[in-house]
Amino acid sequence: DPASAAWPEAARPVYNYGLAGRSVTRVVPEVIHAMDTHRPQTVYLGLDLIDFVITEATWRAPVEPPFVVRRTPLDRLRTFAEVSLSLTAVSAAGAVPVTPPAATAKFDCFYVYPTVSRQQTGNSDGTATDDERYVVQQQFARYGEVCRRFAPLYRQSTLGSIGGQFKTDGELAYADVKAAWDRYLAADNQGRGVLLMGHSQGSRHLTRLIAEEIAGKPIARRIVAAHLLGWPIAVPDPKAATAGTPPPALPACASATDTGCTVGYVTFLASNPPAADNRFAGPPAAGLMVACVNPAALLGRAWLSPIMPAKPRAAGSSGVTANLSPAPLTTVSYQLDGMVKGECVRGEGGTSFLAVSSPVERVQSGFERIDAGLPGWGLHLIDMNVALGDLVTLAGKQGAAWVGKQGTGR
């Protein structure tokens, strides 16, 4: 904003080129055209966190006249998430600031976010609001430590549709996700490995995408892994008299270096397990159960590594959690070390879930407030955050394993 008092007078912009809601492929050539026309001394180029491409992507799209892409440094477009990832590790020994590791990006991550839209319709209009931005920040931004990130907007089913206030079109939401995937493969993948990541509605659409477009097809060789949380992924039940047949899928991950596999779970309090007919944890059909793969167990860890926002909001984590940290914080997020247990268990009527508990009263009571806030949903609102530290570490190991296998022909 050129009128903002934040600008020193000597550096105040005289030309403001606002393109809210426009794609990167259109913004860049138009900014180049503006630079050629107005010859500014300095250009400040701001790009939305979830304008499809997040980190270090090259775009060379066809451009309509009068905008012509010239050979300039902007042909190589680098966008960065303007999000603080400051983190404090909180343990029984105290609180210690954590320096994020140097980012590496030898593979990609393709993320589909959960239901966060509060638009008063059955489907959102696919624009980025504070809700979409916030959930991307809390669930996905930290994956940038290990991969190049892609987060497409889509016309998702809204929160109002879940409560029955509006009728939604699930096919419209899925079609947007599939179109984004197709475009990513055509324009950006270039043979790189890609980790699929979703939560809740996002996992639902990615589970279908895997079944219809990936499993058993050549593209499956490019899948580093799928982290699909908060959705009942059906797998054969080994305890059933007759095992059922689930939809096509990627197998469950069995180690931290397995690739082309799935990490999935739904989360509930160990002290308040779900009923047999629970929408998330109950058997999807005869002979089937809900997959549960504990990412901490794959890493050989006895405790989960939750990463939570210091100031939680309704989207991405529960507003009723407040701050679970037993220590004071100055960072935007905190990681609980040695405070949260997680275990995959089988419960009443064949339920399957990640059972979570904490010996720390402040943390456990926070979990109980989340559980009570949405009866029957368990800890769904923090499915991802409750093991985010483990998930990011696991993604790095799986990505490295996938890259290593390419040189061996496996």
Short mmCIF file of C-alpha atoms in Angstrom, two decimals:
data_model
loop_
_atom_site.label_atom_id
_atom_site.label_comp_id
_atom_site.label_asym_id
_atom_site.label_seq_id
_atom_site.Cartn_x
_atom_site.Cartn_y
_atom_site.Cartn_z
CA ASP A 1 0.00 0.00 0.00
CA PRO A 2 1.81 3.17 -1.13
CA ALA A 3 -0.13 5.27 1.40
CA SER A 4 0.97 3.22 4.41
CA ALA A 5 2.89 5.09 7.07
CA ALA A 6 5.18 2.07 7.34
CA TRP A 7 7.10 3.18 4.23
CA PRO A 8 10.08 5.55 4.68
CA GLU A 9 9.47 8.55 2.47
CA ALA A 10 12.53 7.84 0.34
CA ALA A 11 11.32 4.31 -0.38
CA ARG A 12 7.59 4.99 -0.74
CA PRO A 13 6.16 3.18 -3.80
CA VAL A 14 4.56 5.34 -6.44
CA TYR A 15 2.97 2.51 -8.38
CA ASN A 16 0.80 -0.20 -6.80
CA TYR A 17 -0.10 -3.18 -8.92
CA GLY A 18 -2.75 -5.19 -7.06
CA LEU A 19 -4.00 -8.45 -8.51
CA ALA A 20 -5.90 -10.11 -5.70
CA GLY A 21 -7.04 -13.58 -6.64
CA ARG A 22 -5.03 -13.71 -9.87
CA SER A 23 -2.74 -16.64 -10.60
CA VAL A 24 1.03 -16.41 -10.52
CA THR A 25 1.19 -17.28 -14.19
CA ARG A 26 -0.68 -14.07 -15.01
CA VAL A 27 0.81 -11.81 -12.36
CA VAL A 28 4.45 -12.25 -13.33
CA PRO A 29 4.26 -11.24 -17.00
CA GLU A 30 2.00 -8.33 -16.11
CA VAL A 31 4.46 -7.11 -13.49
CA ILE A 32 7.25 -7.40 -16.06
CA HIS A 33 5.18 -5.29 -18.44
CA ALA A 34 4.62 -2.72 -15.69
CA MET A 35 8.36 -2.62 -14.99
CA ASP A 36 9.12 -2.00 -18.65
CA THR A 37 6.52 0.74 -18.83
CA HIS A 38 7.19 2.60 -15.58
CA ARG A 39 10.90 1.86 -15.03
CA PRO A 40 10.70 1.75 -11.21
CA GLN A 41 13.91 1.80 -9.19
CA THR A 42 12.68 -0.90 -6.83
CA VAL A 43 9.95 -3.53 -7.17
CA TYR A 44 8.25 -5.19 -4.20
CA LEU A 45 6.54 -8.34 -5.41
CA GLY A 46 4.25 -10.02 -2.88
CA LEU A 47 2.65 -13.38 -3.62
CA ASP A 48 -0.06 -15.15 -1.66
CA LEU A 49 1.05 -18.13 0.43
CA ILE A 50 -1.39 -20.50 -1.24
CA ASP A 51 -1.48 -19.16 -4.78
CA PHE A 52 -0.95 -22.76 -5.89
CA VAL A 53 2.84 -22.79 -5.97
CA ILE A 54 4.65 -22.19 -2.72
CA THR A 55 8.37 -22.63 -3.14
CA GLU A 56 10.94 -22.38 -5.90
CA ALA A 57 8.79 -23.24 -8.91
CA THR A 58 9.55 -22.27 -12.48
CA TRP A 59 6.65 -20.89 -14.48
CA ARG A 60 6.73 -20.31 -18.23
CA ALA A 61 3.09 -20.13 -19.20
CA PRO A 62 1.61 -18.82 -22.47
CA VAL A 63 0.81 -15.13 -22.11
CA GLU A 64 -1.87 -13.17 -23.93
CA PRO A 65 -0.99 -9.82 -25.55
CA PRO A 66 0.01 -7.17 -24.69
CA PHE A 67 2.13 -8.87 -22.06
CA VAL A 68 5.32 -10.48 -23.31
CA VAL A 69 7.66 -12.47 -21.09
CA ARG A 70 11.22 -11.30 -21.71
CA ARG A 71 14.49 -12.83 -20.62
CA THR A 72 14.68 -11.33 -17.15
CA PRO A 73 15.42 -12.73 -13.69
CA LEU A 74 11.65 -12.94 -13.16
CA ASP A 75 11.50 -15.83 -15.63
CA ARG A 76 12.81 -17.79 -12.66
CA LEU A 77 10.17 -17.04 -10.04
CA ARG A 78 10.92 -17.84 -6.41
CA THR A 79 8.05 -17.44 -3.98
CA PHE A 80 8.33 -17.87 -0.24
CA ALA A 81 5.79 -18.42 2.48
CA GLU A 82 5.83 -15.20 4.48
CA VAL A 83 5.02 -17.16 7.61
CA SER A 84 7.02 -17.32 10.80
CA LEU A 85 8.01 -20.87 11.68
CA SER A 86 9.55 -19.87 15.01
CA LEU A 87 9.32 -22.81 17.38
CA THR A 88 9.91 -23.57 21.05
CA ALA A 89 10.57 -27.13 22.22
CA VAL A 90 8.81 -27.63 25.56
CA SER A 91 9.76 -30.56 27.79
CA ALA A 92 9.94 -31.39 31.48
CA ALA A 93 13.37 -29.76 31.49
CA GLY A 94 12.01 -26.42 30.29
CA ALA A 95 11.52 -24.48 27.06
CA VAL A 96 14.22 -24.08 24.41
CA PRO A 97 13.93 -22.16 21.09
CA VAL A 98 14.48 -24.40 18.08
CA THR A 99 16.26 -23.31 14.91
CA PRO A 100 14.53 -24.86 11.85
CA PRO A 101 16.90 -26.96 9.74
CA ALA A 102 18.13 -25.67 6.42
CA ALA A 103 15.44 -26.31 3.82
CA THR A 104 15.96 -28.97 1.18
CA ALA A 105 13.67 -29.62 -1.75
CA LYS A 106 14.62 -32.73 -3.69
CA PHE A 107 10.99 -33.82 -3.88
CA ASP A 108 7.55 -32.17 -3.86
CA CYS A 109 4.61 -32.11 -1.46
CA PHE A 110 1.04 -31.75 -2.76
CA TYR A 111 -1.38 -30.74 -0.01
CA VAL A 112 -5.18 -30.63 0.10
CA TYR A 113 -6.48 -28.79 3.13
CA PRO A 114 -9.42 -29.80 5.37
CA THR A 115 -12.86 -28.24 5.70
CA VAL A 116 -12.30 -24.67 6.87
CA SER A 117 -14.53 -22.47 4.69
CA ARG A 118 -17.18 -20.48 6.54
CA GLN A 119 -18.73 -19.10 3.38
CA GLN A 120 -22.52 -19.23 3.55
CA THR A 121 -22.91 -21.69 0.66
CA GLY A 122 -22.61 -25.42 0.12
CA ASN A 123 -19.27 -25.05 -1.68
CA SER A 124 -16.70 -22.31 -1.25
CA ASP A 125 -15.85 -20.12 -4.23
CA GLY A 126 -12.22 -21.24 -4.20
CA THR A 127 -10.69 -17.95 -3.09
CA ALA A 128 -8.14 -17.67 -0.33
CA THR A 129 -9.57 -16.29 2.91
CA ASP A 130 -7.90 -16.04 6.32
CA ASP A 131 -9.25 -19.52 7.10
CA GLU A 132 -7.49 -21.17 4.17
CA ARG A 133 -4.30 -19.24 4.86
CA TYR A 134 -4.30 -20.14 8.53
CA VAL A 135 -4.76 -23.86 8.06
CA VAL A 136 -1.99 -23.95 5.45
CA GLN A 137 0.30 -22.16 7.88
CA GLN A 138 -0.48 -24.54 10.73
CA GLN A 139 -0.53 -27.83 8.85
CA PHE A 140 1.61 -27.43 5.75
CA ALA A 141 4.11 -24.57 5.93
CA ARG A 142 6.58 -26.55 8.05
CA TYR A 143 6.85 -29.26 5.37
CA GLY A 144 8.93 -26.67 3.51
CA GLU A 145 11.87 -27.90 5.60
CA VAL A 146 11.97 -31.00 3.40
CA CYS A 147 10.07 -30.45 0.15
CA ARG A 148 8.84 -28.01 -2.49
CA ARG A 149 5.23 -27.23 -1.59
CA PHE A 150 2.08 -27.07 -3.70
CA ALA A 151 -1.27 -26.16 -2.15
CA PRO A 152 -4.13 -25.71 -4.64
CA LEU A 153 -7.26 -23.82 -3.75
CA TYR A 154 -10.48 -25.73 -4.42
CA ARG A 155 -14.21 -25.23 -4.11
CA GLN A 156 -14.53 -27.37 -1.03
CA SER A 157 -17.63 -28.40 0.88
CA THR A 158 -18.09 -25.77 3.57
CA LEU A 159 -18.49 -26.02 7.33
CA GLY A 160 -22.13 -25.03 6.87
CA SER A 161 -22.70 -28.02 4.60
CA ILE A 162 -21.38 -30.40 7.27
CA GLY A 163 -24.03 -29.13 9.67
CA GLY A 164 -26.74 -29.56 7.03
CA GLN A 165 -27.32 -25.84 6.59
CA PHE A 166 -26.42 -25.98 2.89
CA LYS A 167 -26.43 -28.64 0.21
CA THR A 168 -22.95 -29.33 -1.13
CA ASP A 169 -21.54 -30.77 -4.35
CA GLY A 170 -18.73 -33.17 -3.45
CA GLU A 171 -18.04 -33.86 -7.12
CA LEU A 172 -17.26 -30.18 -7.70
CA ALA A 173 -14.71 -30.17 -4.88
CA TYR A 174 -13.06 -33.36 -6.10
CA ALA A 175 -12.98 -32.13 -9.70
CA ASP A 176 -10.99 -29.08 -8.59
CA VAL A 177 -8.47 -31.25 -6.74
CA LYS A 178 -8.09 -33.58 -9.73
CA ALA A 179 -7.66 -30.63 -12.10
CA ALA A 180 -4.96 -29.18 -9.85
CA TRP A 181 -3.20 -32.56 -9.73
CA ASP A 182 -3.34 -32.91 -13.50
CA ARG A 183 -1.94 -29.42 -13.95
CA TYR A 184 0.82 -30.07 -11.43
CA LEU A 185 1.86 -33.23 -13.28
CA ALA A 186 1.81 -31.51 -16.65
CA ALA A 187 3.52 -28.26 -15.70
CA ASP A 188 5.58 -28.73 -12.56
CA ASN A 189 6.43 -32.31 -11.62
CA GLN A 190 9.08 -33.05 -14.26
CA GLY A 191 9.66 -36.56 -12.92
CA ARG A 192 10.20 -35.53 -9.28
CA GLY A 193 8.94 -37.59 -6.38
CA VAL A 194 5.83 -36.20 -4.72
CA LEU A 195 4.35 -36.73 -1.27
CA LEU A 196 0.57 -36.41 -1.04
CA MET A 197 -0.72 -34.82 2.13
CA GLY A 198 -4.22 -34.14 3.36
CA HIS A 199 -6.45 -33.84 6.37
CA SER A 200 -10.17 -34.59 6.73
CA GLN A 201 -11.92 -33.49 3.51
CA GLY A 202 -8.51 -33.12 1.91
CA SER A 203 -7.68 -36.75 2.73
CA ARG A 204 -11.06 -37.82 1.38
CA HIS A 205 -10.32 -36.29 -2.03
CA LEU A 206 -6.75 -37.60 -2.12
CA THR A 207 -7.92 -41.10 -1.17
CA ARG A 208 -10.22 -41.03 -4.19
CA LEU A 209 -7.50 -39.57 -6.40
CA ILE A 210 -5.19 -42.42 -5.42
CA ALA A 211 -7.88 -45.03 -6.08
CA GLU A 212 -8.86 -43.67 -9.50
CA GLU A 213 -5.71 -42.06 -10.88
CA ILE A 214 -2.62 -43.42 -9.12
CA ALA A 215 -2.76 -46.91 -7.55
CA GLY A 216 -1.60 -49.59 -9.97
CA LYS A 217 -0.61 -47.05 -12.63
CA PRO A 218 2.83 -45.84 -13.78
CA ILE A 219 2.47 -42.54 -11.89
CA ALA A 220 2.51 -44.52 -8.63
CA ARG A 221 6.28 -44.85 -9.03
CA ARG A 222 6.61 -41.12 -8.38
CA ILE A 223 4.69 -41.19 -5.09
CA VAL A 224 7.06 -40.73 -2.16
CA ALA A 225 4.24 -41.46 0.29
CA ALA A 226 0.74 -40.35 1.21
CA HIS A 227 0.08 -38.75 4.60
CA LEU A 228 -3.71 -38.94 4.80
CA LEU A 229 -5.00 -38.02 8.22
CA GLY A 230 -8.42 -37.69 9.78
CA TRP A 231 -10.27 -39.80 7.23
CA PRO A 232 -11.34 -43.49 7.45
CA ILE A 233 -9.03 -45.22 4.98
CA ALA A 234 -10.32 -48.75 4.51
CA VAL A 235 -7.93 -51.71 4.76
CA PRO A 236 -8.58 -55.46 5.19
CA ASP A 237 -9.29 -56.47 8.78
CA PRO A 238 -6.99 -59.37 9.72
CA LYS A 239 -9.34 -60.30 12.57
CA ALA A 240 -12.38 -60.68 10.32
CA ALA A 241 -13.64 -64.12 9.39
CA THR A 242 -13.58 -63.01 5.76
CA ALA A 243 -11.35 -60.10 4.79
CA GLY A 244 -13.05 -57.41 2.76
CA THR A 245 -11.77 -55.79 -0.41
CA PRO A 246 -11.01 -52.07 -0.08
CA PRO A 247 -10.78 -49.60 -2.98
CA PRO A 248 -7.41 -49.46 -4.79
CA ALA A 249 -4.87 -47.78 -2.52
CA LEU A 250 -1.23 -47.54 -1.59
CA PRO A 251 -0.10 -50.06 1.05
CA ALA A 252 0.45 -49.01 4.66
CA CYS A 253 3.94 -47.79 5.50
CA ALA A 254 5.88 -50.27 7.64
CA SER A 255 9.11 -48.33 8.20
CA ALA A 256 10.49 -44.79 8.02
CA THR A 257 12.13 -45.52 4.66
CA ASP A 258 9.16 -47.19 2.98
CA THR A 259 8.02 -45.30 -0.09
CA GLY A 260 4.89 -45.46 -2.23
CA CYS A 261 2.91 -46.13 0.94
CA THR A 262 0.32 -44.55 3.22
CA VAL A 263 0.44 -43.06 6.71
CA GLY A 264 -3.10 -42.65 7.98
CA TYR A 265 -4.92 -42.47 11.29
CA VAL A 266 -7.87 -40.92 13.10
CA THR A 267 -7.28 -39.57 16.60
CA PHE A 268 -9.22 -40.09 19.82
CA LEU A 269 -8.58 -39.72 23.52
CA ALA A 270 -7.39 -43.00 25.02
CA SER A 271 -9.73 -42.30 27.94
CA ASN A 272 -12.77 -41.77 25.68
CA PRO A 273 -12.60 -44.26 22.80
CA PRO A 274 -15.07 -44.07 19.90
CA ALA A 275 -18.26 -46.12 19.65
CA ALA A 276 -18.51 -48.97 17.15
CA ASP A 277 -20.54 -46.87 14.73
CA ASN A 278 -18.23 -43.83 14.86
CA ARG A 279 -18.00 -42.01 11.52
CA PHE A 280 -14.20 -41.96 11.59
CA ALA A 281 -13.09 -45.05 13.51
CA GLY A 282 -15.85 -47.60 12.91
CA PRO A 283 -15.46 -50.41 10.35
CA PRO A 284 -16.13 -48.98 6.85
CA ALA A 285 -17.70 -52.28 5.71
CA ALA A 286 -17.75 -55.98 6.53
CA GLY A 287 -14.22 -57.38 6.64
CA LEU A 288 -12.63 -53.94 6.63
CA MET A 289 -11.11 -51.68 9.28
CA VAL A 290 -9.76 -48.13 9.39
CA ALA A 291 -6.03 -47.87 8.78
CA CYS A 292 -3.85 -46.70 11.65
CA VAL A 293 -0.14 -46.02 11.08
CA ASN A 294 1.59 -44.15 13.89
CA PRO A 295 4.33 -41.92 12.40
CA ALA A 296 6.21 -41.75 15.69
CA ALA A 297 6.35 -45.56 15.86
CA LEU A 298 7.80 -45.68 12.33
CA LEU A 299 10.57 -43.38 13.57
CA GLY A 300 11.21 -45.56 16.63
CA ARG A 301 9.90 -42.90 19.00
CA ALA A 302 8.02 -43.67 22.20
CA TRP A 303 6.32 -40.24 22.29
CA LEU A 304 4.49 -38.15 19.71
CA SER A 305 5.93 -34.76 18.77
CA PRO A 306 2.96 -32.38 18.57
CA ILE A 307 3.52 -28.92 17.09
CA MET A 308 0.78 -26.50 18.08
CA PRO A 309 0.08 -22.82 17.43
CA ALA A 310 0.72 -20.60 20.43
CA LYS A 311 -2.46 -18.66 19.59
CA PRO A 312 -4.84 -21.25 18.12
CA ARG A 313 -7.82 -20.29 15.99
CA ALA A 314 -10.89 -22.17 14.80
CA ALA A 315 -9.32 -23.34 11.54
CA GLY A 316 -6.47 -25.82 11.61
CA SER A 317 -6.69 -26.49 15.32
CA SER A 318 -9.37 -25.96 17.90
CA GLY A 319 -10.00 -22.57 19.42
CA VAL A 320 -11.00 -24.33 22.64
CA THR A 321 -7.49 -25.71 23.18
CA ALA A 322 -6.10 -22.33 24.19
CA ASN A 323 -2.37 -22.82 24.81
CA LEU A 324 -1.37 -26.25 26.10
CA SER A 325 2.26 -25.34 26.77
CA PRO A 326 3.25 -25.61 30.45
CA ALA A 327 5.98 -22.99 29.79
CA PRO A 328 5.72 -19.36 28.61
CA LEU A 329 6.25 -18.79 24.89
CA THR A 330 7.54 -16.05 22.62
CA THR A 331 7.36 -18.07 19.38
CA VAL A 332 4.37 -18.64 17.10
CA SER A 333 4.43 -22.43 17.65
CA TYR A 334 5.59 -24.92 20.24
CA GLN A 335 6.54 -28.58 20.22
CA LEU A 336 5.70 -30.84 23.16
CA ASP A 337 8.55 -33.27 23.81
CA GLY A 338 7.96 -36.32 26.00
CA MET A 339 4.46 -35.20 26.94
CA VAL A 340 2.05 -36.94 24.55
CA LYS A 341 1.64 -40.69 24.07
CA GLY A 342 0.09 -42.19 20.94
CA GLU A 343 -0.75 -45.80 20.17
CA CYS A 344 -2.74 -47.51 17.44
CA VAL A 345 -5.43 -49.61 19.12
CA ARG A 346 -8.46 -51.72 18.24
CA GLY A 347 -11.56 -50.88 20.22
CA GLU A 348 -15.24 -51.66 20.59
CA GLY A 349 -16.91 -53.28 17.58
CA GLY A 350 -13.75 -53.30 15.48
CA THR A 351 -12.88 -49.61 15.74
CA SER A 352 -9.31 -48.62 14.89
CA PHE A 353 -7.70 -45.35 15.93
CA LEU A 354 -4.67 -43.53 17.31
CA ALA A 355 -5.25 -43.34 21.07
CA VAL A 356 -3.71 -40.20 22.57
CA SER A 357 -3.03 -39.26 26.19
CA SER A 358 -0.74 -37.07 28.27
CA PRO A 359 0.62 -37.39 31.81
CA VAL A 360 0.80 -33.57 31.95
CA GLU A 361 -2.44 -32.23 33.44
CA ARG A 362 -2.51 -29.03 31.39
CA VAL A 363 -2.07 -30.94 28.15
CA GLN A 364 -4.51 -33.73 29.01
CA SER A 365 -7.22 -31.28 30.12
CA GLY A 366 -6.75 -29.39 26.85
CA PHE A 367 -7.29 -32.61 24.91
CA GLU A 368 -10.40 -33.29 26.97
CA ARG A 369 -11.82 -29.87 26.08
CA ILE A 370 -11.30 -30.56 22.38
CA ASP A 371 -12.95 -33.96 22.74
CA ALA A 372 -15.96 -32.47 24.53
CA GLY A 373 -16.32 -29.63 22.03
CA LEU A 374 -17.43 -31.92 19.18
CA PRO A 375 -18.94 -35.12 20.62
CA GLY A 376 -18.05 -38.15 18.52
CA TRP A 377 -15.28 -36.37 16.63
CA GLY A 378 -12.55 -37.15 19.16
CA LEU A 379 -9.39 -35.15 18.51
CA HIS A 380 -10.19 -34.71 14.83
CA LEU A 381 -9.40 -30.99 14.91
CA ILE A 382 -5.77 -31.70 15.80
CA ASP A 383 -5.22 -34.96 13.88
CA MET A 384 -2.27 -33.40 12.07
CA ASN A 385 -0.87 -31.11 14.76
CA VAL A 386 -0.74 -33.89 17.34
CA ALA A 387 2.07 -35.58 15.37
CA LEU A 388 3.28 -32.79 13.08
CA GLY A 389 6.90 -33.00 14.24
CA ASP A 390 6.92 -36.72 13.48
CA LEU A 391 5.20 -36.27 10.12
CA VAL A 392 7.70 -33.69 8.86
CA THR A 393 10.66 -35.80 9.99
CA LEU A 394 9.12 -38.88 8.40
CA ALA A 395 8.49 -37.00 5.14
CA GLY A 396 12.18 -36.06 5.01
CA LYS A 397 13.27 -39.67 5.51
CA GLN A 398 10.80 -41.01 2.97
CA GLY A 399 11.82 -38.36 0.44
CA ALA A 400 15.49 -39.19 0.88
CA ALA A 401 14.73 -42.90 0.48
CA TRP A 402 12.74 -42.24 -2.72
CA VAL A 403 15.53 -40.10 -4.20
CA GLY A 404 18.09 -42.78 -3.26
CA LYS A 405 16.10 -45.50 -5.00
CA GLN A 406 16.11 -43.61 -8.28
CA GLY A 407 19.83 -44.18 -8.64
CA THR A 408 19.46 -47.92 -8.07
CA GLY A 409 16.62 -48.54 -10.49
CA ARG A 410 14.35 -49.82 -7.70
#
